[in-house]
Coordinates of C-alpha atoms in Angstrom, one line a residue:
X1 CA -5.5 -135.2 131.4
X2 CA -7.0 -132.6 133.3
X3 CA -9.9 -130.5 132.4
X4 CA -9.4 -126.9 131.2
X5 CA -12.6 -126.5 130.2
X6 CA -12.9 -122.8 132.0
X7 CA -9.7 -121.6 131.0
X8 CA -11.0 -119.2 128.1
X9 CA -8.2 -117.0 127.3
X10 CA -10.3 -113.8 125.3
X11 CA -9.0 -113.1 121.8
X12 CA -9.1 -112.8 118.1
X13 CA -7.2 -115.6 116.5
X14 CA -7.1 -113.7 113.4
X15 CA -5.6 -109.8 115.0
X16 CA -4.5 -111.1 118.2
X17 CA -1.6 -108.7 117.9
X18 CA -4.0 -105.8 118.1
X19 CA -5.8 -107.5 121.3
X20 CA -6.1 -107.2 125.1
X21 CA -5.7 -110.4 126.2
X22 CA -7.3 -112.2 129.1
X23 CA -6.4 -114.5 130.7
X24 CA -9.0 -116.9 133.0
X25 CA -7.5 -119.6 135.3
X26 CA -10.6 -120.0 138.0
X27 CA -11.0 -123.0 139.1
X28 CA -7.7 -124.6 137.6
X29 CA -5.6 -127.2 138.6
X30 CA -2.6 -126.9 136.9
X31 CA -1.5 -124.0 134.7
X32 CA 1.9 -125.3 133.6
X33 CA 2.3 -127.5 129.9
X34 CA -1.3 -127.3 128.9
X35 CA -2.0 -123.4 129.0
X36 CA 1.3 -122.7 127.8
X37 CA 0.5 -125.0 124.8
X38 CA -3.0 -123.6 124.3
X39 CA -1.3 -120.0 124.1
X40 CA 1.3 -120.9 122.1
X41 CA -1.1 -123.1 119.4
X42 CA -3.5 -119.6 119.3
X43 CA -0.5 -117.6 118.1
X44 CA -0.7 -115.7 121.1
X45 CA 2.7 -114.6 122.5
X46 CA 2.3 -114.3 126.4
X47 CA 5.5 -112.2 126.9
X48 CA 3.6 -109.4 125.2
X49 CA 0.1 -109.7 125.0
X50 CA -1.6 -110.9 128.2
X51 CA -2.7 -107.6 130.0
X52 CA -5.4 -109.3 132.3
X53 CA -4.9 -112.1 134.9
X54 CA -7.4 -113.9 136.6
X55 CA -6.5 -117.1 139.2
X56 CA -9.1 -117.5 141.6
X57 CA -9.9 -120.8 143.7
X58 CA -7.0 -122.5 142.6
X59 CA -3.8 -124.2 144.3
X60 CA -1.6 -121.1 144.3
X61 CA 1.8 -123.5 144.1
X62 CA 0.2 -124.5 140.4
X63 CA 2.0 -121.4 139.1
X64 CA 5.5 -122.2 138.0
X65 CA 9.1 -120.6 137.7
X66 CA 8.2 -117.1 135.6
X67 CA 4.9 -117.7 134.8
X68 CA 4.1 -114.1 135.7
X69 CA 7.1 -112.4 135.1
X70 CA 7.1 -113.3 131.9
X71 CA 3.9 -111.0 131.1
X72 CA 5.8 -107.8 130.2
X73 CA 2.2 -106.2 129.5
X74 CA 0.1 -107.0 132.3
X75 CA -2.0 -104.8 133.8
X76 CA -4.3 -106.5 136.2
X77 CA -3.8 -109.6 138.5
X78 CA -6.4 -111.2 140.4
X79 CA -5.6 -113.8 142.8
X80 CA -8.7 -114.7 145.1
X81 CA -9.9 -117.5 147.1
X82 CA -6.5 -119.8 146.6
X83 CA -5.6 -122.0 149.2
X84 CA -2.4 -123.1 148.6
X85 CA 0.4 -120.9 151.1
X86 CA 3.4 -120.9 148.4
X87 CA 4.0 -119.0 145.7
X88 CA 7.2 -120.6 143.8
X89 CA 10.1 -118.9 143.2
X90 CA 10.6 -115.7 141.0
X91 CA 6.7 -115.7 141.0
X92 CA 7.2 -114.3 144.2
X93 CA 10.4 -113.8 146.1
X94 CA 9.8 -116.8 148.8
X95 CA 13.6 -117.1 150.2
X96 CA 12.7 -115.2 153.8
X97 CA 13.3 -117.9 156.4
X98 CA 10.8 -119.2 158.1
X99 CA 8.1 -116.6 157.0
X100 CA 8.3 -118.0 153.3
X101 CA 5.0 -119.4 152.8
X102 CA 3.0 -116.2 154.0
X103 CA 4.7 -113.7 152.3
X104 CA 4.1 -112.3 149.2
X105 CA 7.2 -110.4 147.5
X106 CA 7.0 -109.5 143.8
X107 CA 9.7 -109.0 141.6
X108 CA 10.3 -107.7 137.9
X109 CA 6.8 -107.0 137.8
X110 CA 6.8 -103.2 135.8
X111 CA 3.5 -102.6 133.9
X112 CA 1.2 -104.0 136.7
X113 CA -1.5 -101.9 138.1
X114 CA -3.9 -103.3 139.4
X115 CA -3.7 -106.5 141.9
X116 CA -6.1 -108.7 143.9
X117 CA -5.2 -110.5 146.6
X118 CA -8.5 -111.5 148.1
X119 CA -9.0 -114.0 151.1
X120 CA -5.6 -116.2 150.6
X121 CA -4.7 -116.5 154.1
X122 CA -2.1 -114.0 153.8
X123 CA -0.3 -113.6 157.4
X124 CA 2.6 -111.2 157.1
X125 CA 3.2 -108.2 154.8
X126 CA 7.2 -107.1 154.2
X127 CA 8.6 -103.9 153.5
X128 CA 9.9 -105.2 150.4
X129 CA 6.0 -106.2 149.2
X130 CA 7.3 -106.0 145.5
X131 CA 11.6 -106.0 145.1
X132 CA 11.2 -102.4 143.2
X133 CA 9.0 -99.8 142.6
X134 CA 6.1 -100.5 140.5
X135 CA 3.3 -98.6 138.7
X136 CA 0.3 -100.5 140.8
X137 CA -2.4 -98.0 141.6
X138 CA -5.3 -100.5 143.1
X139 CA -4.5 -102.9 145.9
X140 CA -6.6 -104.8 147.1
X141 CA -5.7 -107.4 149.8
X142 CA -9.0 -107.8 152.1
X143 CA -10.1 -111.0 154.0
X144 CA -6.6 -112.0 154.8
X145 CA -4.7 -112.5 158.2
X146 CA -2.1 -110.0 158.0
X147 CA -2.7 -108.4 162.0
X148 CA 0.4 -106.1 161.6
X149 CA 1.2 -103.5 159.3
X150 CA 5.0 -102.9 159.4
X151 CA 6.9 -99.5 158.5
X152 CA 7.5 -98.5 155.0
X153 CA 5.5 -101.6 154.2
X154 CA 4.1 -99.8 151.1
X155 CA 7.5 -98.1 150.4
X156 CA 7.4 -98.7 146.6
X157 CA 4.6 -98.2 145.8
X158 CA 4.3 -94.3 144.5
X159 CA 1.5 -94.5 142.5
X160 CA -1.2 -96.4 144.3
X161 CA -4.6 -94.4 144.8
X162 CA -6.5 -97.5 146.0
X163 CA -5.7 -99.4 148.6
X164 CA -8.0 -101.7 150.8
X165 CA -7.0 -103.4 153.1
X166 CA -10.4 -104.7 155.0
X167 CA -11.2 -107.5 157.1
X168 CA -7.8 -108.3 157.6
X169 CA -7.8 -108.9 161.3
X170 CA -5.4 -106.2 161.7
X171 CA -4.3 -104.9 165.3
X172 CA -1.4 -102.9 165.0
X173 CA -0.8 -100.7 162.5
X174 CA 2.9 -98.4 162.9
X175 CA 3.8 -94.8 162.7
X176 CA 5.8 -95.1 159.1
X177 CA 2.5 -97.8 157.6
X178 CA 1.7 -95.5 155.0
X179 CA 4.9 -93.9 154.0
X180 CA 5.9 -93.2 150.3
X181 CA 2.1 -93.7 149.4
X182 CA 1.4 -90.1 149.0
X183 CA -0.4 -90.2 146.0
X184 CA -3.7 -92.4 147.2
X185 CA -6.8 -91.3 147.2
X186 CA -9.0 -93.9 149.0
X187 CA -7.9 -96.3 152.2
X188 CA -10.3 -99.0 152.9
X189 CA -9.7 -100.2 156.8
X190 CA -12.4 -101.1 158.7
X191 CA -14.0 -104.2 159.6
X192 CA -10.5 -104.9 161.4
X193 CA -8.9 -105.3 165.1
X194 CA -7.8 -101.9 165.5
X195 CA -7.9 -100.3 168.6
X196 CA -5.2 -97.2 168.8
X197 CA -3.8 -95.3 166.0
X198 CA 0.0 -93.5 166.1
X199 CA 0.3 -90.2 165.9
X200 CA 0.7 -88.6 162.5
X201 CA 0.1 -92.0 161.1
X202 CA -1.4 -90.7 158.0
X203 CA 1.2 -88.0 157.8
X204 CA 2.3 -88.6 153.7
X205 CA -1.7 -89.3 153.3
X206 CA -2.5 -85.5 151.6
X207 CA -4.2 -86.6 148.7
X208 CA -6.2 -89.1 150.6
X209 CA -10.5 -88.1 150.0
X210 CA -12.0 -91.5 151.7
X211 CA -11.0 -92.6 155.1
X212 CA -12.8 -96.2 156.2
X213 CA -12.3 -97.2 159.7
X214 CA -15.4 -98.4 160.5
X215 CA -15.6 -101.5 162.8
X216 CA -12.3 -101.5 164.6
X217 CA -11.7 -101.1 168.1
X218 CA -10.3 -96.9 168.5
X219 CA -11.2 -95.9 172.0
X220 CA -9.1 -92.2 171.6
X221 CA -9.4 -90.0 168.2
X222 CA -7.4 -86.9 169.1
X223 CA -5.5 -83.8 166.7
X224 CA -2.6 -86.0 165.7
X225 CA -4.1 -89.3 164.6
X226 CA -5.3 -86.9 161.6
X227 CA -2.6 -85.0 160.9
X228 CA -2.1 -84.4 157.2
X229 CA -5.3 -85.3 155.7
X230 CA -5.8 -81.7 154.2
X231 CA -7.5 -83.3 151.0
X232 CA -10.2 -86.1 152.9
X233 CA -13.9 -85.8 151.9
X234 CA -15.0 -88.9 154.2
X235 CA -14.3 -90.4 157.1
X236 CA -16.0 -93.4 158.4
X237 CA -15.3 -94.1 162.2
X238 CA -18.6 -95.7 162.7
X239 CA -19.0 -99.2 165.2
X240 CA -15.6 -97.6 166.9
X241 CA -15.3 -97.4 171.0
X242 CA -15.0 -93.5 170.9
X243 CA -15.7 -92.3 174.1
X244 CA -14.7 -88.5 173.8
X245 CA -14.8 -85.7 170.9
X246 CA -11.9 -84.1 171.9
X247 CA -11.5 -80.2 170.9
X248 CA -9.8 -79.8 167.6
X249 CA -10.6 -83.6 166.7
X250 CA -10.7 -83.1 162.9
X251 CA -8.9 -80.0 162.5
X252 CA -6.6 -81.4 160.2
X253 CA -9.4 -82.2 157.9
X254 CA -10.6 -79.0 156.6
X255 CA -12.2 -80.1 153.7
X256 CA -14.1 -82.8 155.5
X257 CA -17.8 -83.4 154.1
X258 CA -19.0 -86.1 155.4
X259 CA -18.5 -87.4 159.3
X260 CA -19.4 -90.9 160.4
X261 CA -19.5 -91.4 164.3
X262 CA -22.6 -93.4 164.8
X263 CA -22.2 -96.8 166.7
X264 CA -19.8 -95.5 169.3
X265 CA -19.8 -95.1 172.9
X266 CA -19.4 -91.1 172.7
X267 CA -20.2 -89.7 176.2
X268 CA -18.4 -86.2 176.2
X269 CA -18.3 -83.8 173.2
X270 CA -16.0 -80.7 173.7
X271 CA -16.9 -76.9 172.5
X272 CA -14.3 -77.2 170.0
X273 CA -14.7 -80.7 168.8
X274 CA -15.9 -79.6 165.4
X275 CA -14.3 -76.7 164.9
X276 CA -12.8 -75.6 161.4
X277 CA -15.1 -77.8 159.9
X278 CA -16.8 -75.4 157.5
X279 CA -17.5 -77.6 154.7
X280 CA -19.3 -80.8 156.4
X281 CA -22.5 -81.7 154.7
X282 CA -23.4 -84.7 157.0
X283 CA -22.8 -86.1 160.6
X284 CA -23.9 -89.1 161.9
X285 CA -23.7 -89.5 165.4
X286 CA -26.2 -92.0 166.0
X287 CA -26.2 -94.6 168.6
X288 CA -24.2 -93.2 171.1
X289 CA -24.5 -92.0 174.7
X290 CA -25.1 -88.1 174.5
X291 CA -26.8 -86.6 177.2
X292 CA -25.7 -83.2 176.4
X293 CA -24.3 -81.2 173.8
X294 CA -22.2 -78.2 174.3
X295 CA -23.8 -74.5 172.9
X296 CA -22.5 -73.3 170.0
X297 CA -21.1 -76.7 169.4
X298 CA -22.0 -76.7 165.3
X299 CA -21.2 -72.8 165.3
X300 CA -18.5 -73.3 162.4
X301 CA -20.6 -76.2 160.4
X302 CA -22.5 -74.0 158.8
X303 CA -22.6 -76.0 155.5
X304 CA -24.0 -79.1 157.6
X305 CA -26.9 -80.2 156.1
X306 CA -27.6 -83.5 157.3
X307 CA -27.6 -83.8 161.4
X308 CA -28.4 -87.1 163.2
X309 CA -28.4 -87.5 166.7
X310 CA -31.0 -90.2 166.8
X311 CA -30.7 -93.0 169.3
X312 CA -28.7 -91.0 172.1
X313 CA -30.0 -90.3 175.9
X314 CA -30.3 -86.6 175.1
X315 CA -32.4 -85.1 178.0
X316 CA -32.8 -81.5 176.7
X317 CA -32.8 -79.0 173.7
X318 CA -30.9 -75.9 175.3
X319 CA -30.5 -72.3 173.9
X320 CA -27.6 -72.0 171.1
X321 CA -27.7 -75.5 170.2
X322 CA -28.0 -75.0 166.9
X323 CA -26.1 -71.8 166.4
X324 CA -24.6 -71.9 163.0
X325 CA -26.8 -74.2 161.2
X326 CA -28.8 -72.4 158.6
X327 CA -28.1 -74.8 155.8
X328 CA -29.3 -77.6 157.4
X329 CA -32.2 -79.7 155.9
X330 CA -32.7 -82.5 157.9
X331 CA -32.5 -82.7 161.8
X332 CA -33.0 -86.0 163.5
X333 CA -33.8 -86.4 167.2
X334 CA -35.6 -89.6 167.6
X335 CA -35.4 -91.7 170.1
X336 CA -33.7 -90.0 172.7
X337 CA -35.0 -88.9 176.4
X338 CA -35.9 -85.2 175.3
X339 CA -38.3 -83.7 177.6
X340 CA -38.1 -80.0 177.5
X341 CA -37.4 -77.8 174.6
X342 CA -36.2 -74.1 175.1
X343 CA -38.1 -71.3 173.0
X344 CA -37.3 -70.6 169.7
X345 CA -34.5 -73.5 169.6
X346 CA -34.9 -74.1 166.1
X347 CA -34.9 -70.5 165.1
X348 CA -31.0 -70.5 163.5
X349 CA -32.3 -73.4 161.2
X350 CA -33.8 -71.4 158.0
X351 CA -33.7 -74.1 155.9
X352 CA -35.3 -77.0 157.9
X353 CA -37.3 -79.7 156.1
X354 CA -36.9 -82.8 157.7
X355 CA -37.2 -82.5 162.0
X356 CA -37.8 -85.8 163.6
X357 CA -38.6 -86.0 167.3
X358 CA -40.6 -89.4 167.4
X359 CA -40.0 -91.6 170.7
X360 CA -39.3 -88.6 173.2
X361 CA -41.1 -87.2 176.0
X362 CA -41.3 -83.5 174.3
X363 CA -44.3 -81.6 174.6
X364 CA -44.5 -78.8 171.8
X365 CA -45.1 -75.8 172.3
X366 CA -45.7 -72.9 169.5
X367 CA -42.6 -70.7 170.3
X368 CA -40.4 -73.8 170.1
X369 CA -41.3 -74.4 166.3
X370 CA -42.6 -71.0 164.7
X371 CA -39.6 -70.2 163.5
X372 CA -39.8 -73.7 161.2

């Protein structure tokens, strides 16, 4: 007999037809005749009660014919750490050739809305992901192996708002990815194998506010890759291999508060590479390779109030630098190669608290700061 000793499904014996039920498989080894007789002996009937599904470190295979599809009322399915490759049938659709055992294809699933599919070895998302359309608003499939998202791979899925898709080891990701998704809100992709995005990839994205593409492997960020983001907040494009802020980079970001592009190899900014970005509280620029900035560069940002420019091989502080910037509070210049500061520089900046300089070559001079 094998132990169930941590399969506590949570309810009241007495009212369980008032109840959210949970259901906890971790750890299990089979989930067939014994939980189906403990749920049955509690007076618990699974077709209409079990909202809450948790299967994490188990042989995936150990759930049989319907087990899920039989839960007309669940709401949240988490399915972590498994190591098992097949899912049988009418759990998930696995009749795809070849590619069976590594894709994941739900059916008859109506009422589910939030689903984890952490670190299973996934290695191949379909278009048909679940057989219809489906209420899901989280996603979450990080730490899989999926390297390719196809077109119109997220096609049914109309009311997700979360979906993460991090540390996946993704490389290519295609024009129509993100189609029929229009109502998410955050898109978690970085820590992935990305290195060039399509244009107008993120075209049905409008609702989209966070933007993670941190740790990938972009080279070129130019007006299309961003096209249609009217509604994003944050983007993170930090640990990247940016070379060149080219002019109207993020104009199709408007409401655009905060700008990650530290940990790149950004060489050349243009004039207009920040331009209609009238609502940006922070940039991060950080470890990069700046040796000059064009004037009037931040003459639109005047909301910025967080600057960082630390860690670059900026050589000199030139008139108009900071044209524009008379909300900003903190403005960080360490560790850079700045030897000669032009008079009254930091005169635009009227609300200046913070101004670090540390590890330069500067000598100070009163009309450079009096204005501070």
């Amino acid at each position: 007999m094998e132990d169930y000793s941590d399969f506590q499904p949570q309810h009241n014996s007495n009212e369980c037809n008032n109840k959210i039920v949970c259901v906890n498989m971790t750890n299990s080894k089979e989930v067939n005749t014994e939980i189906h007789k403990f749920i049955m002996e509690n007076g618990i009937q699974m077709d209409n009660f079990i909202r809450e599904l948790e299967h994490s470190k188990c042989r995936m295979d150990t759930l049989t014919r319907d087990f899920l599809n039989k839960m007309k009322q669940l709401k949240t399915a988490r399915i972590n750490y498994c190591k098992g490759k097949i899912l049988r049938s009418q759990l998930f659709k696995n009749d795809i050739g070849n590619f069976a055992e590594n894709i994941i294809l739900f059916s008859n699933i109506s009422t589910l809305m939030e689903l984890e599919l952490h670190n299973n070895k996934r290695k191949l998302l379909n278009s048909g992901l679940f057989e219809n359309d489906c209420i899901l608003k989280v996603l979450r499939l990080c730490e899989n192996e999926i390297r390719w998202l196809p077109n119109n791979v997220f096609k049914n899925f109309s009311f997700l708002t979360d979906l993460r898709l991090d540390s996946c080891e993704i490389e290519t990701v295609e024009e129509d990815s993100f189609v029929g998704i229009s109502g998410l809100v955050q898109l978690m992709l970085q820590n992935n194998l990305i290195a060039k995005l399509p244009r107008r990839v993120f075209r049905d994205l409008h609702n989209l506010n966070y933007l993670n593409l941190s740790g990938n492997k972009i080279e070129d960020l130019n007006f299309n890759c961003l096209f249609g983001l009217d509604n994003l907040k944050k983007i993170d494009l930090s640990q990247n291999k940016i070379n060149t802020l080219w002019s109207n980079a993020f104009s199709n970001c408007p409401k655009l508060e905060c700008l990650n592009l530290s940990n790149n190899c950004i060489g050349f900014v243009f004039s207009n590479a920040l331009i209609d970005l009238r609502n940006l509280l922070l940039l991060d620029m950080r470890n990069n390779v700046i040796q000059t900035l064009p004037s009037r560069l931040f003459r639109e940002n005047t909301q910025l109030e967080i600057l960082d420019l630390g860690n670059n091989n900026i050589c000199c502080l030139r008139e108009a630098y900071f044209e524009g910037l008379c909300n900003l509070k903190q403005l960080i210049l360490e560790s850079n190669r700045i030897k000669k500061i032009q008079n009254d520089i930091f005169k635009p900046l009227k609300s200046i608290s913070v101004l670090n300089l540390r590890n330069n070559q500067t000598k100070f001079f009163n009309s450079c700061y009096s204005h501070i």
